[in-house]
């Protein structure tokens, strides 16, 4: 401080002292001219000289011719002058520097005090941090204790809630009516019963000894009360004219929890309720189906008896016994007709017997069969779904429907042995198949075994009745069946209608066994028809008889649909062959000489030099005979065809075929005459081809 004071006092006299001569103080800064040095290195000097060529200062020095040593001295002097000026500037600012020094010292003192203060703060903050950490640990400990207490409280509250028996619940169970509130109370009671039975901790609780007897009394009271209630509801199902399904859906299903409660907490009582329901529904449904079957039996229309077979003579069986039966019912034995519509009505509601009876209408058995099984399907579906939802058991269905199945089986077993309607049996087989598809779409399997059993019973019966038809053809008395009439035989018509019906019923099924049986039947009718044809005395009549029957059969098969298949093709081939035979027989009958000559002589070549050449004398009688009566002969052929064939269209086709064949024969005759020596003399007697063509077209126009 003394030095600073003296320095300051010295500063006060600065203005009075002469100016400081820095040149005298520093001395003369000189540089020796030739100061040798062993440290100087000339390495890289040439490169530096090259670089200095472009330097402006060096270039100026060189251009003026100044010596480098002189220039260096000038630079040194300038540097010295600048240094001295800088020192003078520093001395001038000495007061400011002293002031700055004092300020820095004061700041240093203040900062030292602040450092002391902050150190105290730091110590206090460290102490506070330690306190906060302790408080944090205490807080976490208290939070954990609180959490544990809450968990314990919730468990204890749940335990108390689950184990206590509120007075309100006791009042509802003991004195309340069975309704929705009662069922909600049953759910609470069920939870409490399960709680005391399942939880092992509860069994060690002293509270259980007080609550368990009360819960057991409530359970017994609830079981007894709901048992009486359910028995009362089940008895309502037995009332006459009760709609069981509506009662199940609108009443019983509302109380399905009652059954669940009994199943869990009153197994013996549940089994009693279950048995009561099974017994009730078994009796109710059995009685309903029995009454429905009895009503349906009054509507049954008998179609066929054991004597209604394809090959049985109608003139010798049951005319007096069946004299009152409408003719249209007799035709239904072999023809499908409108009976196939039943397959389009699979999903229609079942018949209502009293409405049908009021209209005095009768139905083939397959209609009644469909109605019965439609009712069975709908009832079984409803009962199956209800039992599954109400009792939670699918197996209960079989116990319930044991009675209804027995009633239906009893009826079916009484009908089937007396059923000789093969068409009806096949319709029933198709109905069963459709019903199986319906149940499959419903995803209800409860009738699978029953429908399979019915199907298995129907096929052997159909096979037996079919074989009866087949044997009737094989063992038929040909002389008894024969009639002196070339028109289609009634046996053949029966066969055609019967075959067409079965083919139509097999369209969507492709049953190979049925096709095989139809082939066996076709072979039998072929043999029988040929035997019947041979009883005609003339070959022509035999052929006409066969053509008429084949044509009728083809027409019936076509009417049934385009699915005649191999059987239709077989008869078309037979018709074609017999038509060709008849055409030949018809032409031989009227133009025998012409045909004989054309077949034996017309193909010979007159220039071949054969021993017996064709002469004009040999051909002339044939030409003149044809020219004289060909129109009359064609007219006779026309009349013969018209009277011989039942089907006008078939007759006209045969007549055209005959006239066309006649034209071919006559054309060959004309060609032969042209090759005969002197044959031109017969040209005047030859009938022109155009004339014959005109006559053929005339009959075509008639057609």
XYZ file of C-alpha atoms in Angstrom:
703
model
C 0.000 0.000 0.000
C 2.940 2.318 0.833
C 4.365 1.649 -2.580
C 1.028 2.395 -4.203
C 0.766 5.649 -2.263
C 4.188 6.727 -3.240
C 3.417 5.760 -6.767
C 0.269 7.868 -6.646
C 2.149 10.822 -5.130
C 4.715 10.483 -7.843
C 1.948 10.537 -10.393
C 0.760 13.848 -9.048
C 3.961 15.468 -10.144
C 3.974 13.974 -13.553
C 2.809 17.152 -15.219
C 5.633 19.129 -13.654
C 8.473 16.798 -14.708
C 10.038 16.948 -18.145
C 9.016 14.356 -20.692
C 10.670 10.996 -20.396
C 13.306 10.358 -23.027
C 12.697 6.792 -23.954
C 15.510 6.859 -26.519
C 18.033 7.697 -23.808
C 16.519 5.136 -21.490
C 16.414 2.314 -24.010
C 19.634 3.110 -25.793
C 20.586 2.674 -29.400
C 19.283 -0.538 -30.807
C 21.821 -1.591 -33.430
C 22.368 -4.728 -35.348
C 25.842 -5.881 -36.080
C 26.689 -5.753 -39.716
C 28.213 -9.103 -40.189
C 27.249 -11.201 -37.279
C 28.430 -14.584 -38.114
C 26.348 -17.447 -37.001
C 26.894 -21.101 -37.320
C 23.158 -21.676 -36.889
C 22.142 -20.120 -40.215
C 20.921 -22.689 -42.677
C 20.666 -21.982 -46.386
C 18.453 -24.911 -47.068
C 15.401 -23.848 -49.033
C 16.826 -20.470 -49.857
C 16.392 -20.850 -53.571
C 12.714 -21.686 -53.127
C 12.167 -18.650 -50.911
C 13.929 -16.418 -53.487
C 11.647 -17.758 -56.150
C 8.595 -17.036 -53.995
C 9.822 -13.474 -53.324
C 9.974 -12.611 -57.003
C 6.259 -11.990 -56.989
C 6.263 -10.006 -53.715
C 5.456 -6.286 -54.325
C 7.709 -4.953 -51.545
C 10.690 -6.976 -52.686
C 10.032 -5.989 -56.289
C 9.960 -2.245 -55.288
C 13.208 -2.523 -53.347
C 14.917 -4.201 -56.206
C 13.579 -1.682 -58.726
C 14.900 1.307 -56.686
C 18.245 -0.307 -56.178
C 18.080 0.093 -52.380
C 20.484 -1.983 -50.354
C 18.922 -4.603 -48.227
C 20.949 -3.669 -45.163
C 19.759 -0.059 -45.349
C 16.213 -1.173 -45.721
C 16.544 -3.390 -42.702
C 17.788 -0.511 -40.584
C 14.829 1.594 -41.589
C 12.474 -1.150 -40.519
C 14.231 -1.512 -37.162
C 14.007 2.219 -36.528
C 10.326 2.205 -37.307
C 9.723 -0.654 -34.905
C 11.608 1.143 -32.162
C 9.621 4.308 -32.674
C 6.365 2.378 -32.530
C 7.456 0.621 -29.317
C 8.295 3.934 -27.655
C 4.930 5.374 -28.660
C 3.218 2.386 -27.145
C 5.022 2.802 -23.829
C 4.032 6.501 -23.714
C 0.395 5.514 -24.280
C 0.570 3.038 -21.385
C 2.082 5.693 -19.066
C -0.672 8.112 -19.994
C -3.306 5.510 -18.988
C -1.587 4.628 -15.690
C -4.302 6.391 -13.595
C -6.983 4.365 -15.266
C -5.032 1.201 -14.725
C -4.627 2.001 -11.012
C -8.365 2.629 -10.782
C -9.049 -0.636 -12.568
C -6.751 -2.401 -10.116
C -8.691 -0.983 -7.157
C -11.972 -2.070 -8.657
C -10.690 -5.581 -9.267
C -9.500 -5.737 -5.638
C -12.912 -4.573 -4.364
C -14.662 -7.161 -6.545
C -12.350 -9.793 -5.219
C -13.311 -8.853 -1.649
C -17.026 -8.955 -2.478
C -16.673 -12.280 -4.233
C -14.821 -13.649 -1.217
C -17.746 -12.645 1.023
C -20.232 -14.204 -1.415
C -18.160 -17.381 -1.461
C -18.398 -17.550 2.311
C -22.173 -16.969 2.160
C -22.719 -19.572 -0.554
C -20.644 -22.086 1.355
C -23.033 -21.595 4.266
C -26.004 -22.030 1.951
C -24.483 -25.212 0.519
C -24.061 -26.636 3.995
C -27.679 -25.826 4.874
C -28.960 -27.288 1.562
C -27.051 -30.526 2.223
C -28.739 -30.759 5.591
C -32.172 -30.110 4.023
C -31.542 -32.776 1.327
C -30.777 -35.295 4.017
C -34.027 -34.373 5.799
C -35.989 -34.693 2.530
C -34.522 -38.126 1.895
C -35.539 -39.238 5.359
C -39.046 -37.832 4.797
C -39.246 -39.598 1.406
C -38.356 -42.933 2.970
C -40.980 -42.390 5.666
C -43.549 -41.461 2.977
C -42.835 -44.628 0.941
C -43.111 -46.718 4.065
C -46.425 -45.093 4.959
C -47.693 -45.558 1.340
C -46.851 -49.271 1.397
C -48.609 -49.657 4.740
C -51.634 -47.790 3.355
C -51.717 -49.981 0.246
C -51.514 -53.138 2.317
C -54.262 -51.875 4.565
C -56.474 -51.122 1.530
C -55.875 -54.595 0.102
C -56.659 -56.128 3.434
C -59.727 -53.911 3.767
C -61.003 -54.877 0.255
C -60.481 -58.566 0.927
C -62.087 -58.301 4.301
C -64.990 -56.305 2.827
C -65.444 -58.897 0.059
C -65.253 -61.667 2.617
C -67.852 -59.963 4.777
C -70.035 -59.255 1.750
C -69.774 -62.851 0.511
C -70.403 -64.501 3.852
C -73.087 -62.374 5.478
C -76.765 -63.136 4.875
C -78.737 -59.898 4.502
C -82.228 -59.904 6.037
C -83.684 -58.763 2.699
C -82.355 -61.874 0.994
C -83.856 -64.078 3.699
C -87.252 -62.411 3.279
C -87.240 -62.874 -0.519
C -86.128 -66.524 -0.402
C -88.614 -67.479 2.316
C -91.661 -65.360 1.546
C -91.141 -63.935 -1.955
C -92.774 -65.062 -5.188
C -90.695 -66.696 -7.893
C -90.070 -63.855 -10.314
C -87.134 -61.940 -11.754
C -86.168 -60.483 -8.349
C -86.351 -63.945 -6.822
C -84.003 -65.299 -9.507
C -81.535 -62.468 -8.896
C -81.624 -63.368 -5.212
C -81.025 -66.999 -6.133
C -77.902 -65.922 -8.018
C -76.622 -64.136 -4.882
C -77.419 -67.173 -2.724
C -75.636 -69.410 -5.252
C -72.507 -67.265 -5.068
C -72.524 -67.407 -1.240
C -72.973 -71.172 -1.251
C -70.103 -71.605 -3.708
C -67.974 -69.198 -1.637
C -68.256 -71.161 1.591
C -67.761 -74.469 -0.223
C -64.826 -73.627 -2.471
C -62.616 -71.128 -0.606
C -60.293 -73.061 1.799
C -59.698 -69.943 3.958
C -63.413 -69.604 4.635
C -63.577 -73.088 6.124
C -61.147 -72.030 8.860
C -63.136 -68.877 9.611
C -65.126 -68.685 12.845
C -67.778 -66.672 10.989
C -68.602 -69.768 8.952
C -69.959 -71.584 12.003
C -72.545 -68.847 12.447
C -73.463 -68.394 8.746
C -73.346 -71.931 7.296
C -76.488 -73.289 9.056
C -78.428 -70.243 7.889
C -77.231 -70.676 4.302
C -78.163 -74.368 4.339
C -81.705 -73.558 5.527
C -82.019 -70.931 2.795
C -80.763 -73.434 0.180
C -83.307 -76.046 1.244
C -86.116 -73.484 1.252
C -85.137 -72.161 -2.180
C -84.864 -75.645 -3.670
C -88.233 -76.647 -2.283
C -89.908 -73.477 -3.461
C -88.579 -73.507 -7.033
C -89.350 -77.230 -7.323
C -93.023 -76.587 -6.542
C -92.993 -73.663 -8.949
C -91.463 -75.633 -11.837
C -93.791 -78.612 -11.305
C -96.727 -76.236 -11.508
C -95.425 -74.770 -14.787
C -94.808 -78.253 -16.227
C -98.344 -79.356 -15.425
C -99.569 -76.413 -17.507
C -98.037 -78.159 -20.536
C -100.478 -81.038 -20.114
C -103.580 -78.943 -20.554
C -105.478 -79.774 -23.765
C -104.987 -77.465 -26.752
C -101.922 -75.889 -25.160
C -99.400 -74.434 -27.584
C -96.332 -76.074 -26.096
C -93.771 -74.068 -28.055
C -95.246 -70.701 -27.090
C -95.376 -71.739 -23.426
C -91.747 -72.875 -23.600
C -90.462 -69.707 -25.244
C -92.547 -67.111 -23.402
C -92.728 -68.669 -19.914
C -90.265 -71.440 -19.171
C -87.193 -69.842 -20.726
C -87.572 -66.847 -18.387
C -86.896 -69.209 -15.483
C -84.003 -71.164 -16.947
C -81.733 -69.952 -14.132
C -83.960 -71.870 -11.716
C -82.855 -75.067 -13.486
C -79.205 -74.009 -13.288
C -79.614 -73.349 -9.530
C -81.185 -76.750 -8.975
C -78.468 -78.447 -11.026
C -75.759 -76.889 -8.835
C -77.378 -76.876 -5.385
C -80.163 -79.428 -5.532
C -79.072 -82.269 -7.794
C -81.728 -84.717 -6.600
C -84.511 -82.174 -7.041
C -83.109 -81.220 -10.450
C -83.297 -84.844 -11.549
C -86.920 -84.957 -10.382
C -87.752 -81.812 -12.378
C -85.904 -83.202 -15.376
C -87.764 -86.507 -15.142
C -91.075 -84.676 -14.743
C -90.400 -82.575 -17.845
C -89.355 -85.640 -19.866
C -92.460 -87.537 -18.788
C -94.738 -84.578 -19.492
C -93.337 -83.790 -22.939
C -93.143 -87.471 -23.871
C -96.830 -87.944 -23.145
C -97.940 -84.618 -24.628
C -96.017 -85.041 -27.892
C -96.950 -88.717 -28.208
C -100.638 -87.855 -27.792
C -100.352 -84.986 -30.285
C -98.642 -87.126 -32.927
C -101.072 -89.988 -32.399
C -104.030 -87.649 -32.880
C -102.410 -86.065 -35.945
C -101.723 -89.469 -37.511
C -105.303 -90.599 -36.918
C -106.559 -87.436 -38.600
C -104.177 -87.936 -41.549
C -105.309 -91.533 -42.070
C -108.799 -90.250 -42.865
C -107.323 -88.231 -45.730
C -105.382 -91.099 -47.322
C -106.047 -92.009 -50.932
C -105.139 -95.592 -51.815
C -103.237 -95.668 -55.080
C -102.149 -99.252 -55.626
C -102.756 -102.771 -54.368
C -100.714 -105.932 -54.744
C -102.454 -106.659 -58.057
C -101.646 -103.272 -59.611
C -98.601 -104.459 -61.519
C -97.323 -103.682 -65.003
C -97.771 -107.199 -66.366
C -101.112 -108.076 -64.737
C -104.189 -108.374 -66.937
C -106.698 -105.709 -65.896
C -109.569 -107.739 -67.330
C -109.134 -110.511 -64.791
C -108.222 -108.747 -61.532
C -110.329 -106.652 -59.245
C -112.723 -105.038 -61.675
C -115.647 -105.453 -59.309
C -113.585 -104.686 -56.228
C -112.255 -101.462 -57.715
C -115.227 -100.414 -59.741
C -115.894 -97.354 -57.601
C -112.344 -96.017 -57.719
C -111.881 -93.056 -60.072
C -109.970 -93.832 -63.240
C -107.479 -91.023 -62.571
C -106.377 -92.756 -59.376
C -105.710 -95.932 -61.324
C -103.493 -94.031 -63.753
C -101.459 -92.664 -60.826
C -100.203 -96.200 -60.133
C -97.701 -95.915 -62.977
C -97.664 -92.227 -64.007
C -95.979 -89.589 -61.869
C -98.048 -86.683 -63.153
C -98.586 -83.902 -60.632
C -97.423 -86.071 -57.757
C -93.903 -84.757 -58.332
C -95.052 -81.362 -57.057
C -94.688 -82.700 -53.530
C -90.911 -82.381 -53.928
C -91.366 -78.682 -54.682
C -93.445 -78.256 -51.504
C -90.860 -79.627 -49.060
C -90.784 -76.441 -46.994
C -94.539 -75.866 -47.077
C -96.368 -76.089 -43.708
C -97.816 -79.442 -42.715
C -101.414 -80.232 -43.626
C -104.068 -79.119 -41.169
C -106.329 -82.216 -41.087
C -109.674 -80.630 -40.185
C -109.320 -78.030 -42.972
C -108.439 -80.723 -45.529
C -111.206 -82.981 -44.263
C -113.734 -80.175 -44.602
C -112.937 -79.971 -48.318
C -113.448 -83.763 -48.684
C -110.125 -84.014 -50.445
C -107.984 -87.154 -50.406
C -104.220 -87.286 -50.791
C -101.707 -89.929 -51.881
C -99.752 -91.267 -48.943
C -96.545 -89.393 -49.839
C -98.395 -86.103 -49.173
C -99.382 -87.313 -45.715
C -95.874 -88.708 -45.238
C -94.334 -85.296 -45.962
C -96.752 -83.503 -43.631
C -96.100 -85.940 -40.800
C -92.333 -85.656 -41.119
C -92.504 -81.882 -41.601
C -94.365 -81.638 -38.297
C -91.868 -84.038 -36.730
C -88.904 -81.960 -37.987
C -90.308 -78.644 -36.754
C -91.319 -80.081 -33.376
C -87.989 -81.877 -32.933
C -85.988 -78.779 -33.891
C -87.906 -76.603 -31.453
C -87.621 -79.158 -28.629
C -83.939 -79.828 -29.282
C -83.024 -76.140 -29.158
C -85.222 -75.527 -26.100
C -83.793 -78.484 -24.175
C -80.255 -77.385 -24.959
C -80.928 -73.832 -23.780
C -83.191 -74.642 -20.815
C -81.487 -77.708 -19.361
C -78.072 -77.328 -20.987
C -78.326 -80.932 -22.166
C -78.742 -82.264 -25.697
C -79.161 -85.863 -24.552
C -82.507 -85.085 -22.922
C -84.015 -84.891 -26.427
C -83.777 -88.641 -27.018
C -85.623 -89.341 -23.754
C -88.371 -86.877 -24.650
C -88.848 -88.159 -28.193
C -88.731 -91.851 -27.398
C -92.537 -91.799 -27.247
C -93.202 -89.740 -30.409
C -90.687 -91.856 -32.362
C -92.485 -94.988 -31.211
C -95.862 -93.564 -32.332
C -94.520 -92.612 -35.769
C -92.732 -95.969 -36.124
C -95.897 -97.851 -35.205
C -97.863 -95.976 -37.857
C -95.151 -96.340 -40.485
C -94.690 -100.043 -39.796
C -98.409 -100.586 -40.300
C -98.462 -98.645 -43.579
C -95.264 -99.871 -45.213
C -96.076 -103.609 -45.534
C -99.320 -102.723 -47.310
C -97.777 -100.159 -49.655
C -97.534 -101.383 -53.251
C -97.131 -97.933 -54.810
C -93.585 -97.922 -56.202
C -93.891 -94.297 -57.363
C -95.073 -93.253 -53.914
C -92.232 -95.165 -52.258
C -89.645 -93.451 -54.440
C -91.247 -90.082 -53.695
C -90.986 -90.832 -49.967
C -87.314 -91.733 -50.410
C -86.709 -88.376 -52.107
C -88.715 -86.566 -49.410
C -86.546 -88.124 -46.699
C -83.432 -87.008 -48.577
C -84.763 -83.444 -48.786
C -85.657 -83.476 -45.101
C -82.131 -84.595 -44.249
C -80.808 -81.590 -46.176
C -83.211 -79.295 -44.311
C -82.027 -80.566 -40.927
C -78.431 -80.231 -42.056
C -79.007 -76.585 -43.009
C -80.608 -76.018 -39.611
C -77.512 -77.576 -37.982
C -79.741 -79.738 -35.827
C -78.560 -83.368 -35.735
C -81.305 -84.784 -33.491
C -83.196 -86.577 -36.314
C -80.207 -88.000 -38.192
C -80.563 -91.558 -36.924
C -84.372 -91.539 -37.215
C -84.379 -90.321 -40.836
C -81.656 -92.822 -41.704
C -83.789 -95.596 -40.228
C -86.832 -94.543 -42.279
C -84.706 -94.354 -45.427
C -83.279 -97.810 -44.758
C -86.823 -99.163 -44.364
C -88.097 -97.549 -47.591
C -85.428 -98.872 -49.979
C -86.034 -102.619 -49.394
C -89.782 -102.062 -49.718
C -89.315 -100.200 -52.980
C -87.035 -102.953 -54.255
C -89.623 -105.579 -53.359
C -92.465 -103.736 -55.134
C -90.206 -103.058 -58.122
C -89.332 -106.745 -58.323
C -93.049 -107.537 -58.238
C -93.487 -105.384 -61.358
C -90.458 -107.037 -62.932
C -91.712 -110.561 -62.185
C -95.163 -109.666 -63.488
C -93.549 -109.051 -66.891
C -91.355 -112.121 -66.763
C -94.171 -114.458 -65.746
C -96.953 -112.796 -67.729
C -99.375 -115.046 -69.648
C -98.831 -113.825 -73.205
C -102.072 -115.314 -74.582
C -104.093 -113.764 -71.780
C -102.577 -110.339 -72.385
C -102.757 -110.494 -76.180
C -105.436 -108.514 -77.999
C -106.104 -108.508 -81.709
C -105.209 -104.841 -81.950
C -102.027 -103.283 -83.341
C -102.397 -100.108 -81.305
C -100.162 -99.598 -78.211
C -100.739 -102.245 -75.581
C -101.796 -101.121 -72.108
C -98.942 -103.089 -70.563
C -96.458 -101.138 -72.661
C -98.102 -97.869 -71.677
C -97.854 -98.837 -68.025
C -94.190 -99.642 -68.510
C -93.511 -96.362 -70.330
C -95.227 -94.260 -67.670
C -93.617 -96.220 -64.835
C -90.133 -95.920 -66.331
C -90.551 -92.239 -67.177
C -91.679 -91.558 -63.604
C -88.662 -93.250 -62.041
C -86.264 -91.624 -64.510
C -87.726 -88.229 -63.629
C -87.323 -88.946 -59.916
C -83.693 -89.937 -60.468
C -82.638 -86.819 -62.397
C -80.966 -84.988 -59.501
C -79.723 -88.102 -57.717
C -78.078 -90.348 -60.332
C -78.831 -93.533 -58.409
C -76.899 -96.251 -60.232
C -78.822 -99.082 -58.551
C -82.122 -97.650 -59.768
C -80.723 -97.321 -63.300
C -79.654 -100.974 -63.185
C -83.144 -102.046 -62.087
C -84.709 -99.987 -64.894
C -82.430 -101.745 -67.368
C -83.632 -105.120 -66.061
C -87.227 -103.947 -66.448
C -86.513 -102.786 -70.001
C -85.132 -106.199 -70.972
C -88.243 -107.886 -69.543
C -90.647 -105.626 -71.462
C -88.650 -106.170 -74.669
C -89.096 -109.938 -74.383
C -92.788 -109.658 -73.540
C -93.506 -107.236 -76.396
C -91.801 -109.465 -78.959
C -93.807 -112.433 -77.686
C -97.052 -110.450 -78.008
C -96.109 -109.334 -81.524
C -95.480 -112.890 -82.658
C -99.103 -113.813 -81.906
C -100.224 -111.696 -84.882
C -100.631 -113.885 -87.951
C -98.972 -111.499 -90.410
C -95.454 -110.136 -90.319
C -96.709 -106.706 -91.287
C -99.091 -106.583 -88.329
C -96.285 -107.663 -86.018
C -94.127 -104.808 -87.252
C -96.961 -102.267 -86.974
C -97.657 -103.443 -83.415
C -94.022 -103.006 -82.430
C -93.738 -99.590 -84.092
C -96.853 -98.306 -82.338
C -95.593 -99.460 -78.946
C -92.071 -98.145 -79.457
C -93.359 -94.800 -80.674
C -95.721 -94.469 -77.729
C -92.931 -95.344 -75.285
C -90.581 -92.729 -76.771
C -93.327 -90.094 -76.639
C -94.020 -90.817 -72.949
C -90.306 -90.686 -72.079
C -89.939 -87.366 -73.897
C -92.955 -85.893 -72.124
C -91.341 -86.691 -68.775
C -88.267 -84.673 -69.703
C -85.076 -84.741 -71.756
C -83.464 -87.307 -69.494
C -84.618 -90.554 -71.087
C -81.000 -91.547 -71.520
C -80.004 -95.018 -72.665
C -83.533 -96.417 -72.420
C -84.956 -93.792 -74.779
C -82.049 -94.285 -77.204
C -82.685 -98.044 -77.134
C -86.336 -97.645 -78.154
C -85.463 -95.042 -80.791
C -83.078 -97.570 -82.354
C -85.769 -100.288 -82.287
C -88.270 -97.859 -83.838
C -85.819 -97.002 -86.607
C -85.146 -100.677 -87.431
C -88.817 -101.696 -87.450
C -89.757 -98.638 -89.492
C -87.303 -99.733 -92.191
C -88.798 -103.249 -92.110
C -92.353 -101.906 -92.409
C -91.438 -99.583 -95.297
C -89.987 -102.522 -97.179
C -93.040 -104.681 -96.456
C -95.415 -101.903 -97.523
C -93.608 -101.364 -100.835
C -93.387 -105.095 -101.547
C -97.134 -105.340 -100.965
C -97.915 -102.803 -103.740
C -94.821 -102.874 -105.998
C -93.416 -106.357 -105.570
C -92.394 -106.837 -109.255
C -90.648 -103.476 -109.400
C -88.724 -104.090 -106.175
C -87.822 -107.653 -107.102
C -86.471 -106.535 -110.487
C -84.491 -103.608 -109.034
C -82.926 -105.773 -106.335
C -82.025 -108.671 -108.660
C -81.523 -107.243 -112.161
C -81.189 -103.462 -112.128
C -77.608 -103.518 -110.966
C -76.465 -105.680 -113.954
C -74.519 -104.038 -116.804
C -76.122 -104.842 -120.266
C -72.714 -104.516 -121.958
C -71.071 -107.047 -119.662
C -72.022 -109.933 -121.948
C -73.884 -111.950 -119.314
C -75.794 -115.004 -120.425
C -79.183 -113.479 -119.647
C -79.292 -109.847 -120.670
C -82.109 -107.475 -119.694
C -84.507 -106.937 -122.576
C -87.283 -104.474 -123.256
C -89.802 -107.306 -123.119
C -88.690 -108.115 -119.585
C -89.000 -104.539 -118.327
C -92.045 -103.370 -120.283
C -94.696 -105.122 -118.096
C -93.156 -103.596 -114.962
C -93.117 -100.102 -116.466
C -96.676 -100.291 -117.711
C -97.926 -101.787 -114.454
C -96.342 -98.961 -112.447
C -97.626 -96.295 -114.836
C -101.135 -97.664 -114.647
C -101.604 -97.829 -110.880
C -98.855 -95.950 -109.036
C -101.150 -93.157 -107.810
C -103.756 -95.638 -106.657
C -101.110 -97.674 -104.895
C -99.769 -94.579 -103.103
C -103.285 -93.708 -101.983
C -103.727 -97.236 -100.636
C -100.402 -96.940 -98.835
C -101.563 -93.657 -97.331
C -104.824 -95.159 -96.113
C -103.003 -98.188 -94.759
C -100.600 -96.004 -92.763
C -103.389 -93.786 -91.444
C -105.335 -96.765 -90.120
C -102.333 -98.695 -88.836
C -100.556 -96.157 -86.668
C -101.964 -94.461 -83.613
C -99.604 -91.497 -83.810
C -100.453 -89.447 -86.914
C -97.028 -87.786 -86.937
C -95.289 -91.146 -86.776
C -97.527 -92.460 -89.599
C -96.700 -89.507 -91.818
C -92.991 -89.980 -91.200
C -93.312 -93.622 -92.197
C -95.326 -92.721 -95.327
C -92.700 -90.200 -96.404
C -89.984 -92.758 -95.825
C -91.918 -95.287 -97.945
C -92.485 -92.808 -100.791
C -88.855 -91.736 -100.714
C -87.757 -95.373 -100.906
C -90.216 -95.930 -103.779
C -88.701 -92.961 -105.603
C -85.230 -94.477 -105.191
C -86.401 -97.849 -106.573
C -88.081 -96.211 -109.568
C -85.038 -94.021 -110.230
C -82.863 -97.136 -110.362
C -85.395 -98.706 -112.774
C -85.284 -95.629 -115.011
C -81.484 -95.680 -115.026
C -81.543 -99.370 -115.946
C -83.916 -98.770 -118.889
C -81.575 -96.166 -120.263
C -78.854 -98.791 -120.497
C -81.088 -101.390 -122.257
C -80.869 -101.690 -126.061
C -84.127 -100.223 -127.418
C -85.079 -98.949 -123.981
C -86.017 -95.579 -125.426
C -89.220 -97.207 -126.739
C -90.470 -97.321 -123.129
C -90.024 -93.622 -122.502
C -93.655 -92.970 -123.374
C -94.774 -95.250 -120.521
C -92.278 -94.018 -117.934
C -93.625 -91.763 -115.183
C -91.466 -88.700 -114.781
C -89.537 -88.274 -111.566
C -91.041 -84.804 -111.140
C -94.535 -86.324 -111.127
C -93.616 -88.689 -108.336
C -91.930 -85.844 -106.419
C -95.049 -83.766 -106.761
C -97.124 -86.570 -105.313
C -94.733 -86.948 -102.396
C -94.896 -83.191 -101.699
C -98.677 -83.371 -101.801
C -98.707 -85.839 -98.935
C -96.123 -83.745 -97.178
C -98.482 -80.781 -97.376
C -101.238 -82.969 -95.986
C -98.931 -83.647 -93.073
